[in-house]
Short mmCIF file of C-alpha atoms in Angstrom, two decimals:
data_model
loop_
_atom_site.label_atom_id
_atom_site.label_comp_id
_atom_site.label_asym_id
_atom_site.label_seq_id
_atom_site.Cartn_x
_atom_site.Cartn_y
_atom_site.Cartn_z
CA MET O 1168 62.15 -1.55 -53.94
CA PRO O 1169 60.88 -0.25 -50.79
CA ILE O 1170 61.85 -1.96 -47.46
CA LEU O 1171 59.37 -2.18 -44.55
CA LEU O 1172 60.78 -2.07 -41.04
CA ALA O 1173 58.06 -2.30 -37.84
CA SER O 1174 58.69 -2.17 -34.48
CA VAL O 1175 56.53 -3.01 -31.80
CA ILE O 1176 56.71 -1.73 -28.32
CA VAL O 1177 56.15 -4.39 -25.88
CA PRO O 1178 55.37 -3.40 -21.96
CA ALA O 1179 57.99 -3.99 -20.07
CA SER O 1180 56.06 -6.52 -17.76
CA ALA O 1181 55.50 -8.96 -20.96
CA GLN O 1182 59.40 -8.74 -21.53
CA ASN O 1183 59.61 -9.69 -17.96
CA PRO O 1184 56.48 -11.56 -16.32
CA PRO O 1185 56.81 -12.20 -12.50
CA PRO O 1186 58.03 -16.19 -11.37
CA THR O 1187 54.68 -18.09 -10.89
CA CYS O 1188 55.24 -21.80 -9.37
CA PRO O 1189 52.80 -24.60 -9.11
CA ALA O 1190 50.37 -23.94 -6.17
CA PRO O 1191 49.49 -26.69 -3.62
CA SER O 1192 46.18 -28.53 -4.15
CA HIS O 1193 45.09 -27.18 -0.93
CA THR O 1194 45.60 -23.15 -1.13
CA GLN O 1195 43.53 -20.19 -2.99
CA VAL O 1196 45.93 -18.55 -5.70
CA PHE O 1197 46.13 -15.00 -6.26
CA HIS O 1198 48.05 -13.26 -8.91
CA SER O 1199 47.26 -9.74 -8.07
CA LEU O 1200 47.49 -7.05 -5.12
CA GLN O 1201 44.33 -6.37 -5.92
CA ASP O 1202 42.49 -9.93 -5.13
CA LEU O 1203 44.32 -9.88 -1.83
CA SER O 1204 42.10 -9.32 1.73
CA TYR O 1205 42.53 -5.40 2.73
CA ASP O 1206 43.94 -6.48 6.25
CA VAL O 1207 46.66 -8.83 4.28
CA ARG O 1208 47.45 -5.97 1.62
CA SER O 1209 47.73 -3.30 4.61
CA ALA O 1210 50.29 -5.42 5.90
CA LEU O 1211 52.66 -6.02 2.73
CA LEU O 1212 52.47 -2.21 1.96
CA ALA O 1213 53.52 -1.69 4.94
CA LYS O 1214 56.66 -3.36 4.46
CA THR O 1215 57.42 -2.68 1.04
CA PRO O 1216 55.48 0.56 0.22
CA ASP O 1217 57.20 0.79 -3.08
CA ILE O 1218 56.02 -2.33 -4.16
CA VAL O 1219 53.99 -2.73 -7.79
CA ASP O 1220 51.21 -5.15 -9.13
CA SER O 1221 52.34 -8.16 -11.10
CA ASN O 1222 51.07 -6.95 -13.76
CA GLN O 1223 53.01 -3.73 -13.87
CA PRO O 1224 56.59 -2.31 -15.18
CA PHE O 1225 59.22 -3.24 -12.60
CA ASP O 1226 63.26 -2.60 -12.55
CA PRO O 1227 65.17 -6.02 -11.79
CA THR O 1228 68.57 -4.07 -12.28
CA ASP O 1229 69.39 -1.18 -10.62
CA VAL O 1230 69.20 0.39 -14.20
CA VAL O 1231 65.82 2.66 -13.45
CA MET O 1232 64.05 2.20 -16.59
CA HIS O 1233 60.34 2.39 -14.92
CA GLY O 1234 60.33 4.98 -12.30
CA ALA O 1235 62.28 2.89 -9.39
CA HIS O 1236 60.36 0.59 -8.78
CA PHE O 1237 62.44 -2.44 -7.64
CA ASN O 1238 59.66 -4.28 -5.81
CA ARG O 1239 57.10 -6.55 -7.65
CA PHE O 1240 54.30 -8.62 -5.96
CA ALA O 1241 54.49 -12.13 -8.03
CA PHE O 1242 51.81 -14.50 -6.56
CA ALA O 1243 50.43 -15.37 -3.17
CA TRP O 1244 48.90 -18.56 -1.44
CA GLN O 1245 46.38 -18.93 1.08
CA ALA O 1246 45.55 -21.87 3.22
CA ASN O 1247 44.21 -21.97 6.74
CA GLY O 1248 44.72 -18.20 7.59
CA ARG O 1249 48.29 -18.23 6.68
CA TRP O 1250 49.64 -16.19 3.90
CA ILE O 1251 52.36 -16.74 1.37
CA ILE O 1252 53.09 -13.70 -0.90
CA ALA O 1253 56.08 -13.95 -2.91
CA THR O 1254 57.89 -10.45 -4.47
CA GLU O 1255 60.42 -9.79 -6.28
CA HIS O 1256 63.34 -7.20 -5.33
CA GLY O 1257 65.71 -5.74 -8.33
CA GLY O 1258 68.15 -3.23 -8.03
CA ILE O 1259 71.79 -4.31 -7.62
CA ALA O 1260 71.10 -7.93 -6.46
CA TYR O 1261 68.22 -9.59 -7.69
CA TYR O 1262 66.17 -11.68 -5.08
CA ASN O 1263 62.72 -13.02 -3.69
CA PRO O 1264 61.90 -11.74 -0.55
CA ILE O 1265 59.00 -14.09 0.53
CA TYR O 1266 56.25 -12.60 3.43
CA THR O 1267 54.79 -15.30 5.90
CA VAL O 1268 51.46 -13.48 6.81
CA VAL O 1269 48.86 -14.67 9.17
CA SER O 1270 45.31 -13.10 9.00
CA PRO O 1271 42.95 -14.70 12.04
CA PRO O 1272 39.17 -14.59 10.69
CA SER O 1273 37.29 -11.41 11.62
CA PRO O 1274 34.24 -12.93 14.26
CA ALA O 1275 30.79 -12.57 12.27
CA SER O 1276 29.07 -11.33 15.21
CA THR O 1277 31.87 -8.34 15.56
CA GLY O 1278 30.07 -6.33 12.46
CA PRO O 1279 31.40 -5.06 9.60
CA PHE O 1280 33.42 -2.51 10.98
CA ILE O 1281 35.72 -4.12 13.54
CA THR O 1282 38.91 -6.00 11.35
CA TYR O 1283 42.19 -7.88 12.76
CA ALA O 1284 45.07 -7.00 11.67
CA ALA O 1285 47.14 -8.85 9.52
CA ARG O 1286 50.51 -9.65 10.36
CA ILE O 1287 53.53 -10.47 8.93
CA LEU O 1288 55.19 -13.64 10.78
CA LYS O 1289 58.47 -13.60 8.92
CA THR O 1290 60.16 -12.83 5.50
CA THR O 1291 62.63 -15.73 3.94
CA MET O 1292 64.84 -13.94 1.13
CA SER O 1293 65.06 -16.69 -1.66
CA ARG O 1294 66.85 -16.73 -5.10
CA PRO O 1295 65.06 -17.12 -8.29
CA THR O 1296 65.85 -20.86 -8.41
CA ALA O 1297 64.78 -21.69 -4.63
CA LEU O 1298 61.38 -19.49 -4.88
CA CYS O 1299 59.34 -22.94 -5.47
CA PRO O 1300 60.56 -25.08 -2.94
CA ASP O 1301 60.84 -22.20 -0.93
CA ALA O 1302 57.44 -20.84 -0.81
CA ARG O 1303 55.91 -24.57 -0.53
CA HIS O 1304 58.30 -24.65 2.63
CA ALA O 1305 57.00 -21.18 4.33
CA LEU O 1306 53.38 -22.65 3.71
CA ASP O 1307 53.97 -26.45 5.13
CA GLU O 1308 56.56 -24.79 8.18
CA LYS O 1309 55.41 -25.24 11.48
CA LEU O 1310 55.31 -21.93 13.26
CA PRO O 1311 54.98 -21.04 17.23
CA PRO O 1312 51.31 -19.85 18.08
CA VAL O 1313 50.18 -16.29 16.86
CA PRO O 1314 49.12 -14.81 20.24
CA PRO O 1315 45.32 -13.50 19.57
CA ALA O 1316 45.05 -10.14 17.44
CA LYS O 1317 43.67 -6.89 18.83
CA PRO O 1318 40.44 -5.88 17.25
CA LYS O 1319 41.23 -2.62 15.04
CA TYR O 1320 38.60 -0.10 14.17
CA VAL O 1321 38.24 0.43 10.60
CA THR O 1322 35.49 2.14 8.25
CA HIS O 1323 35.56 0.41 4.95
CA GLY O 1324 34.13 2.93 2.31
#
């Protein structure tokens, strides 16, 4: 009797999906880096240039299996100019950095070539079991007034 062996290759991102949390009702939810606004994504990439998107392979331990990608985007929430960006950090110790980012709205009168730079105001180091309550706290936390950002002249396209 013949023996049939089957093998299924499952992408690493499907084996180990990023964490998710139920979003507060008053927020917009983002599940990909590509969905973030240009200035918010730029601020995050300046802080963690090696971050990969939520659907990309990620190395949650210090064993390099996927090109030493130790930072992965998990999700983002946005409400009233404040962004909460949850990420994963792998390596010897796995944890979840949560970035609180402010992005002042660009005045319509300034035209399409002026933007206001988003800024990371705070980084919270969370653990997997506390990610959801810590992200909600970061969204609701009272922050000191943010001084107005200076316009940054950029060309898109």
